[in-house]
Amino acid sequence: MKRLVLYFVLTVLVSSLIGCSGGLREITARSQSERSGMFIEAQDSGSSPQGVVEVMLKAEIKTHLKDHYLLEKAGTYHGEPRYPMLVNIDGQAATWEVEGKKESAPNYIDKSVKRNPERGEGMKYSLSKRIWLSPGSHRVFFGLPGDRVSKEVVITVEEGKPSVLEFKPVYRRYRTQGSIFTRGVSRLKAFWNGTLLP
C-alpha cells in the first residue's frame, strides 16, 4: 500500500513539473520576436496616426507577498516589486515589467455571498498599455512567465474603432476556500471589448 501511495505521489509530482516546464517553454519561445512592425506602443496621449487603430491592452493579477510560502520555486516573481508580462502579436514580442502595489481586499464582492478570489493582503500588478495596430485580424499571445500560464486569441481590429483587449486570471482552487490568489494562476480569460473570447 505504501508503495502504491509513493508511486501515485511521484506520478502527480512529475506530471505537474512537466506541465509547468511546458508552459514556460512556450512562453520563453514566444518572448523572442520573429517579426517587427506588427504593433507600435503609443508613447503619448495623442490620437493614433493614420492607418492604425488604438487598442488598449489590459491585464491584472494578484500574488501573495514575498516569503508567504517557506518553499517557493525560483522565478515566480510573486510579491516582487515587478512582475513580467509578455505579449506577442503576429510574431512581434514585448515584455513589460509591471510595478506591484500592496493591496488588501475584502472577503466578499459587493456584499454578496460570492467569496472574493483576491481577498486578503497581497501584491497587485496592473498592466495598461496603449498600442497601435493595423485594421484586420491579429493573433495575440499573452503570457505570465512567473505563473507559467498563457492565452492565445485572435482579434479583429476595425478601422476607426478603438478597442480594449483584457486578460483576467482564474486562480487555483483550494479545497476549503475556493479560488484564491495565494494559490497562483491556473489559466487566463481574454475579453475583447467586454466579450469573452474562446
PDB file of C-alpha atoms in Angstrom:
ATOM      1  CA  MET A   1       0.000   0.000   0.000  1.00  0.00           C
ATOM      2  CA  LYS A   2       2.818   2.410   0.904  1.00  0.00           C
ATOM      3  CA  ARG A   3       4.495   1.654  -2.413  1.00  0.00           C
ATOM      4  CA  LEU A   4       1.267   2.462  -4.272  1.00  0.00           C
ATOM      5  CA  VAL A   5       0.859   5.784  -2.437  1.00  0.00           C
ATOM      6  CA  LEU A   6       4.507   6.696  -3.128  1.00  0.00           C
ATOM      7  CA  TYR A   7       4.048   5.840  -6.828  1.00  0.00           C
ATOM      8  CA  PHE A   8       0.914   7.994  -7.007  1.00  0.00           C
ATOM      9  CA  VAL A   9       2.650  10.971  -5.335  1.00  0.00           C
ATOM     10  CA  LEU A  10       5.667  10.709  -7.651  1.00  0.00           C
ATOM     11  CA  THR A  11       3.410  10.460 -10.730  1.00  0.00           C
ATOM     12  CA  VAL A  12       1.486  13.607  -9.750  1.00  0.00           C
ATOM     13  CA  LEU A  13       4.719  15.473  -8.965  1.00  0.00           C
ATOM     14  CA  VAL A  14       6.410  14.556 -12.263  1.00  0.00           C
ATOM     15  CA  SER A  15       3.316  15.366 -14.359  1.00  0.00           C
ATOM     16  CA  SER A  16       2.919  18.738 -12.670  1.00  0.00           C
ATOM     17  CA  LEU A  17       6.592  19.580 -13.273  1.00  0.00           C
ATOM     18  CA  ILE A  18       6.296  18.561 -16.929  1.00  0.00           C
ATOM     19  CA  GLY A  19       3.177  20.714 -17.290  1.00  0.00           C
ATOM     20  CA  CYS A  20       4.892  23.719 -15.721  1.00  0.00           C
ATOM     21  CA  SER A  21       8.017  23.383 -17.837  1.00  0.00           C
ATOM     22  CA  GLY A  22       5.900  23.002 -20.999  1.00  0.00           C
ATOM     23  CA  GLY A  23       4.117  26.284 -20.251  1.00  0.00           C
ATOM     24  CA  LEU A  24       7.390  28.033 -19.519  1.00  0.00           C
ATOM     25  CA  ARG A  25       8.985  26.682 -22.710  1.00  0.00           C
ATOM     26  CA  GLU A  26       6.122  28.105 -24.789  1.00  0.00           C
ATOM     27  CA  ILE A  27       6.365  31.490 -23.044  1.00  0.00           C
ATOM     28  CA  THR A  28      10.156  31.558 -23.481  1.00  0.00           C
ATOM     29  CA  ALA A  29       9.840  30.737 -27.184  1.00  0.00           C
ATOM     30  CA  ARG A  30       7.191  33.439 -27.721  1.00  0.00           C
ATOM     31  CA  SER A  31       9.305  36.050 -25.911  1.00  0.00           C
ATOM     32  CA  GLN A  32      11.576  36.183 -28.985  1.00  0.00           C
ATOM     33  CA  SER A  33      10.460  38.408 -31.863  1.00  0.00           C
ATOM     34  CA  GLU A  34      10.330  36.769 -35.282  1.00  0.00           C
ATOM     35  CA  ARG A  35       8.966  39.901 -36.958  1.00  0.00           C
ATOM     36  CA  SER A  36       8.832  43.642 -36.327  1.00  0.00           C
ATOM     37  CA  GLY A  37       6.432  46.445 -37.137  1.00  0.00           C
ATOM     38  CA  MET A  38       3.329  44.426 -36.220  1.00  0.00           C
ATOM     39  CA  PHE A  39       2.381  46.890 -33.479  1.00  0.00           C
ATOM     40  CA  ILE A  40       3.624  50.170 -32.047  1.00  0.00           C
ATOM     41  CA  GLU A  41       3.498  51.072 -28.375  1.00  0.00           C
ATOM     42  CA  ALA A  42       1.910  54.527 -28.014  1.00  0.00           C
ATOM     43  CA  GLN A  43       4.272  56.911 -26.239  1.00  0.00           C
ATOM     44  CA  ASP A  44       1.898  59.821 -25.659  1.00  0.00           C
ATOM     45  CA  SER A  45      -1.787  60.500 -25.048  1.00  0.00           C
ATOM     46  CA  GLY A  46      -2.386  61.885 -28.530  1.00  0.00           C
ATOM     47  CA  SER A  47      -4.561  60.329 -31.214  1.00  0.00           C
ATOM     48  CA  SER A  48      -3.290  57.403 -33.250  1.00  0.00           C
ATOM     49  CA  PRO A  49      -1.561  58.040 -36.586  1.00  0.00           C
ATOM     50  CA  GLN A  50      -3.365  57.471 -39.874  1.00  0.00           C
ATOM     51  CA  GLY A  51      -3.713  53.835 -40.924  1.00  0.00           C
ATOM     52  CA  VAL A  52      -3.625  52.316 -37.424  1.00  0.00           C
ATOM     53  CA  VAL A  53      -6.159  51.812 -34.642  1.00  0.00           C
ATOM     54  CA  GLU A  54      -5.641  52.228 -30.905  1.00  0.00           C
ATOM     55  CA  VAL A  55      -6.035  49.089 -28.800  1.00  0.00           C
ATOM     56  CA  MET A  56      -5.866  49.300 -25.016  1.00  0.00           C
ATOM     57  CA  LEU A  57      -4.161  46.187 -23.661  1.00  0.00           C
ATOM     58  CA  LYS A  58      -5.018  45.430 -20.022  1.00  0.00           C
ATOM     59  CA  ALA A  59      -4.091  42.692 -17.571  1.00  0.00           C
ATOM     60  CA  GLU A  60      -4.183  42.370 -13.820  1.00  0.00           C
ATOM     61  CA  ILE A  61      -3.075  39.717 -11.353  1.00  0.00           C
ATOM     62  CA  LYS A  62      -2.595  39.490  -7.629  1.00  0.00           C
ATOM     63  CA  THR A  63       0.062  37.365  -5.939  1.00  0.00           C
ATOM     64  CA  HIS A  64       0.898  36.572  -2.373  1.00  0.00           C
ATOM     65  CA  LEU A  65       3.586  38.632  -0.676  1.00  0.00           C
ATOM     66  CA  LYS A  66       7.209  37.565  -0.790  1.00  0.00           C
ATOM     67  CA  ASP A  67       8.128  34.747   1.640  1.00  0.00           C
ATOM     68  CA  HIS A  68       4.449  33.787   2.085  1.00  0.00           C
ATOM     69  CA  TYR A  69       5.473  30.177   1.463  1.00  0.00           C
ATOM     70  CA  LEU A  70       8.563  28.663   3.054  1.00  0.00           C
ATOM     71  CA  LEU A  71       9.491  26.781  -0.128  1.00  0.00           C
ATOM     72  CA  GLU A  72       8.682  28.526  -3.389  1.00  0.00           C
ATOM     73  CA  LYS A  73      10.032  27.827  -6.852  1.00  0.00           C
ATOM     74  CA  ALA A  74      12.552  30.332  -8.158  1.00  0.00           C
ATOM     75  CA  GLY A  75      11.331  32.666 -10.884  1.00  0.00           C
ATOM     76  CA  THR A  76       7.707  33.055  -9.793  1.00  0.00           C
ATOM     77  CA  TYR A  77       8.089  36.818  -9.138  1.00  0.00           C
ATOM     78  CA  HIS A  78       5.352  36.518  -6.502  1.00  0.00           C
ATOM     79  CA  GLY A  79       5.481  39.505  -4.166  1.00  0.00           C
ATOM     80  CA  GLU A  80       8.450  41.036  -6.026  1.00  0.00           C
ATOM     81  CA  PRO A  81       8.494  44.779  -6.807  1.00  0.00           C
ATOM     82  CA  ARG A  82       7.962  43.974 -10.506  1.00  0.00           C
ATOM     83  CA  TYR A  83       6.261  41.144 -12.409  1.00  0.00           C
ATOM     84  CA  PRO A  84       6.962  40.478 -16.134  1.00  0.00           C
ATOM     85  CA  MET A  85       4.069  40.216 -18.581  1.00  0.00           C
ATOM     86  CA  LEU A  86       4.644  39.099 -22.170  1.00  0.00           C
ATOM     87  CA  VAL A  87       2.718  39.927 -25.320  1.00  0.00           C
ATOM     88  CA  ASN A  88       3.450  38.574 -28.786  1.00  0.00           C
ATOM     89  CA  ILE A  89       1.356  39.948 -31.634  1.00  0.00           C
ATOM     90  CA  ASP A  90       1.791  38.335 -35.053  1.00  0.00           C
ATOM     91  CA  GLY A  91       5.383  37.386 -34.166  1.00  0.00           C
ATOM     92  CA  GLN A  92       6.491  40.658 -32.557  1.00  0.00           C
ATOM     93  CA  ALA A  93       7.177  40.268 -28.828  1.00  0.00           C
ATOM     94  CA  ALA A  94       7.411  42.689 -25.919  1.00  0.00           C
ATOM     95  CA  THR A  95       7.864  42.011 -22.205  1.00  0.00           C
ATOM     96  CA  TRP A  96       6.773  44.673 -19.747  1.00  0.00           C
ATOM     97  CA  GLU A  97       7.930  44.753 -16.117  1.00  0.00           C
ATOM     98  CA  VAL A  98       4.757  45.717 -14.243  1.00  0.00           C
ATOM     99  CA  GLU A  99       5.133  47.502 -10.920  1.00  0.00           C
ATOM    100  CA  GLY A 100       3.387  45.901  -7.957  1.00  0.00           C
ATOM    101  CA  LYS A 101       1.389  47.600  -5.216  1.00  0.00           C
ATOM    102  CA  LYS A 102       0.358  46.103  -1.899  1.00  0.00           C
ATOM    103  CA  GLU A 103      -3.385  45.620  -1.676  1.00  0.00           C
ATOM    104  CA  SER A 104      -5.813  44.341   0.928  1.00  0.00           C
ATOM    105  CA  ALA A 105      -9.200  43.293  -0.472  1.00  0.00           C
ATOM    106  CA  PRO A 106     -12.459  42.385   1.339  1.00  0.00           C
ATOM    107  CA  ASN A 107     -13.663  38.782   1.737  1.00  0.00           C
ATOM    108  CA  TYR A 108     -16.782  39.249  -0.354  1.00  0.00           C
ATOM    109  CA  ILE A 109     -17.628  41.039  -3.606  1.00  0.00           C
ATOM    110  CA  ASP A 110     -20.299  43.752  -3.266  1.00  0.00           C
ATOM    111  CA  LYS A 111     -21.598  42.260  -0.008  1.00  0.00           C
ATOM    112  CA  SER A 112     -22.810  39.198  -1.910  1.00  0.00           C
ATOM    113  CA  VAL A 113     -22.345  35.582  -0.900  1.00  0.00           C
ATOM    114  CA  LYS A 114     -19.636  35.144  -3.548  1.00  0.00           C
ATOM    115  CA  ARG A 115     -16.187  34.965  -1.980  1.00  0.00           C
ATOM    116  CA  ASN A 116     -13.636  37.333  -3.475  1.00  0.00           C
ATOM    117  CA  PRO A 117     -10.763  35.317  -5.056  1.00  0.00           C
ATOM    118  CA  GLU A 118      -8.448  38.286  -4.328  1.00  0.00           C
ATOM    119  CA  ARG A 119      -9.431  38.587  -0.655  1.00  0.00           C
ATOM    120  CA  GLY A 120      -6.723  39.413   1.841  1.00  0.00           C
ATOM    121  CA  GLU A 121      -3.344  41.111   1.580  1.00  0.00           C
ATOM    122  CA  GLY A 122      -1.133  40.602  -1.446  1.00  0.00           C
ATOM    123  CA  MET A 123       0.714  42.313  -4.299  1.00  0.00           C
ATOM    124  CA  LYS A 124      -1.346  43.624  -7.241  1.00  0.00           C
ATOM    125  CA  TYR A 125       0.160  44.086 -10.712  1.00  0.00           C
ATOM    126  CA  SER A 126      -1.881  46.088 -13.247  1.00  0.00           C
ATOM    127  CA  LEU A 127      -0.846  46.462 -16.881  1.00  0.00           C
ATOM    128  CA  SER A 128      -2.406  49.130 -19.090  1.00  0.00           C
ATOM    129  CA  LYS A 129      -0.735  49.757 -22.468  1.00  0.00           C
ATOM    130  CA  ARG A 130      -1.921  51.685 -25.499  1.00  0.00           C
ATOM    131  CA  ILE A 131      -0.769  50.046 -28.709  1.00  0.00           C
ATOM    132  CA  TRP A 132      -1.420  50.814 -32.355  1.00  0.00           C
ATOM    133  CA  LEU A 133      -2.440  48.032 -34.732  1.00  0.00           C
ATOM    134  CA  SER A 134      -3.402  47.994 -38.379  1.00  0.00           C
ATOM    135  CA  PRO A 135      -7.051  47.117 -39.145  1.00  0.00           C
ATOM    136  CA  GLY A 136      -7.664  43.420 -39.706  1.00  0.00           C
ATOM    137  CA  SER A 137      -7.101  40.116 -37.946  1.00  0.00           C
ATOM    138  CA  HIS A 138      -4.256  39.658 -35.436  1.00  0.00           C
ATOM    139  CA  ARG A 139      -3.019  36.707 -33.382  1.00  0.00           C
ATOM    140  CA  VAL A 140      -2.231  37.774 -29.802  1.00  0.00           C
ATOM    141  CA  PHE A 141      -0.291  35.616 -27.344  1.00  0.00           C
ATOM    142  CA  PHE A 142      -0.213  36.792 -23.723  1.00  0.00           C
ATOM    143  CA  GLY A 143       1.882  35.099 -21.032  1.00  0.00           C
ATOM    144  CA  LEU A 144       2.657  35.286 -17.338  1.00  0.00           C
ATOM    145  CA  PRO A 145       6.173  33.794 -17.001  1.00  0.00           C
ATOM    146  CA  GLY A 146       6.012  33.724 -13.204  1.00  0.00           C
ATOM    147  CA  ASP A 147       2.884  31.551 -13.199  1.00  0.00           C
ATOM    148  CA  ARG A 148       3.748  29.679 -16.397  1.00  0.00           C
ATOM    149  CA  VAL A 149       0.344  30.325 -17.962  1.00  0.00           C
ATOM    150  CA  SER A 150      -0.589  31.870 -21.295  1.00  0.00           C
ATOM    151  CA  LYS A 151      -3.518  32.519 -23.589  1.00  0.00           C
ATOM    152  CA  GLU A 152      -3.601  32.945 -27.369  1.00  0.00           C
ATOM    153  CA  VAL A 153      -6.502  34.652 -29.117  1.00  0.00           C
ATOM    154  CA  VAL A 154      -7.385  36.097 -32.500  1.00  0.00           C
ATOM    155  CA  ILE A 155      -8.849  39.611 -32.599  1.00  0.00           C
ATOM    156  CA  THR A 156     -10.276  41.644 -35.443  1.00  0.00           C
ATOM    157  CA  VAL A 157      -9.421  45.339 -35.339  1.00  0.00           C
ATOM    158  CA  GLU A 158     -11.909  47.596 -37.089  1.00  0.00           C
ATOM    159  CA  GLU A 159     -10.829  50.823 -38.745  1.00  0.00           C
ATOM    160  CA  GLY A 160     -11.685  53.934 -36.709  1.00  0.00           C
ATOM    161  CA  LYS A 161     -12.899  51.894 -33.721  1.00  0.00           C
ATOM    162  CA  PRO A 162     -10.624  51.963 -30.634  1.00  0.00           C
ATOM    163  CA  SER A 163     -10.878  48.703 -28.693  1.00  0.00           C
ATOM    164  CA  VAL A 164      -9.888  47.027 -25.420  1.00  0.00           C
ATOM    165  CA  LEU A 165      -8.245  43.611 -25.054  1.00  0.00           C
ATOM    166  CA  GLU A 166      -8.174  42.434 -21.446  1.00  0.00           C
ATOM    167  CA  PHE A 167      -6.687  39.342 -19.818  1.00  0.00           C
ATOM    168  CA  LYS A 168      -8.040  38.229 -16.451  1.00  0.00           C
ATOM    169  CA  PRO A 169      -6.678  35.483 -14.193  1.00  0.00           C
ATOM    170  CA  VAL A 170      -8.533  32.437 -12.937  1.00  0.00           C
ATOM    171  CA  TYR A 171      -6.882  31.481  -9.661  1.00  0.00           C
ATOM    172  CA  ARG A 172      -6.283  27.936  -8.495  1.00  0.00           C
ATOM    173  CA  ARG A 173      -8.802  26.456  -6.115  1.00  0.00           C
ATOM    174  CA  TYR A 174      -8.196  25.429  -2.546  1.00  0.00           C
ATOM    175  CA  ARG A 175     -10.287  22.629  -1.045  1.00  0.00           C
ATOM    176  CA  THR A 176     -11.958  24.682   1.689  1.00  0.00           C
ATOM    177  CA  GLN A 177     -11.541  28.235   0.400  1.00  0.00           C
ATOM    178  CA  GLY A 178     -12.428  28.004  -3.287  1.00  0.00           C
ATOM    179  CA  SER A 179     -10.407  30.065  -5.790  1.00  0.00           C
ATOM    180  CA  ILE A 180      -7.830  32.274  -4.104  1.00  0.00           C
ATOM    181  CA  PHE A 181      -4.882  34.269  -5.452  1.00  0.00           C
ATOM    182  CA  THR A 182      -2.380  32.837  -2.954  1.00  0.00           C
ATOM    183  CA  ARG A 183      -2.537  29.513  -4.854  1.00  0.00           C
ATOM    184  CA  GLY A 184      -1.369  31.110  -8.134  1.00  0.00           C
ATOM    185  CA  VAL A 185      -2.971  31.481 -11.570  1.00  0.00           C
ATOM    186  CA  SER A 186      -4.351  28.328 -13.210  1.00  0.00           C
ATOM    187  CA  ARG A 187      -5.419  29.908 -16.525  1.00  0.00           C
ATOM    188  CA  LEU A 188      -6.324  33.178 -18.240  1.00  0.00           C
ATOM    189  CA  LYS A 189      -9.546  34.517 -19.724  1.00  0.00           C
ATOM    190  CA  ALA A 190      -9.467  37.030 -22.574  1.00  0.00           C
ATOM    191  CA  PHE A 191     -12.093  39.703 -23.266  1.00  0.00           C
ATOM    192  CA  TRP A 192     -12.366  41.731 -26.482  1.00  0.00           C
ATOM    193  CA  ASN A 193     -14.416  44.882 -25.853  1.00  0.00           C
ATOM    194  CA  GLY A 194     -16.006  43.125 -22.892  1.00  0.00           C
ATOM    195  CA  THR A 195     -16.893  39.912 -24.751  1.00  0.00           C
ATOM    196  CA  LEU A 196     -15.282  36.663 -23.584  1.00  0.00           C
ATOM    197  CA  LEU A 197     -13.104  35.117 -26.291  1.00  0.00           C
ATOM    198  CA  PRO A 198     -12.788  31.327 -26.792  1.00  0.00           C
TER     199      PRO A 198
END
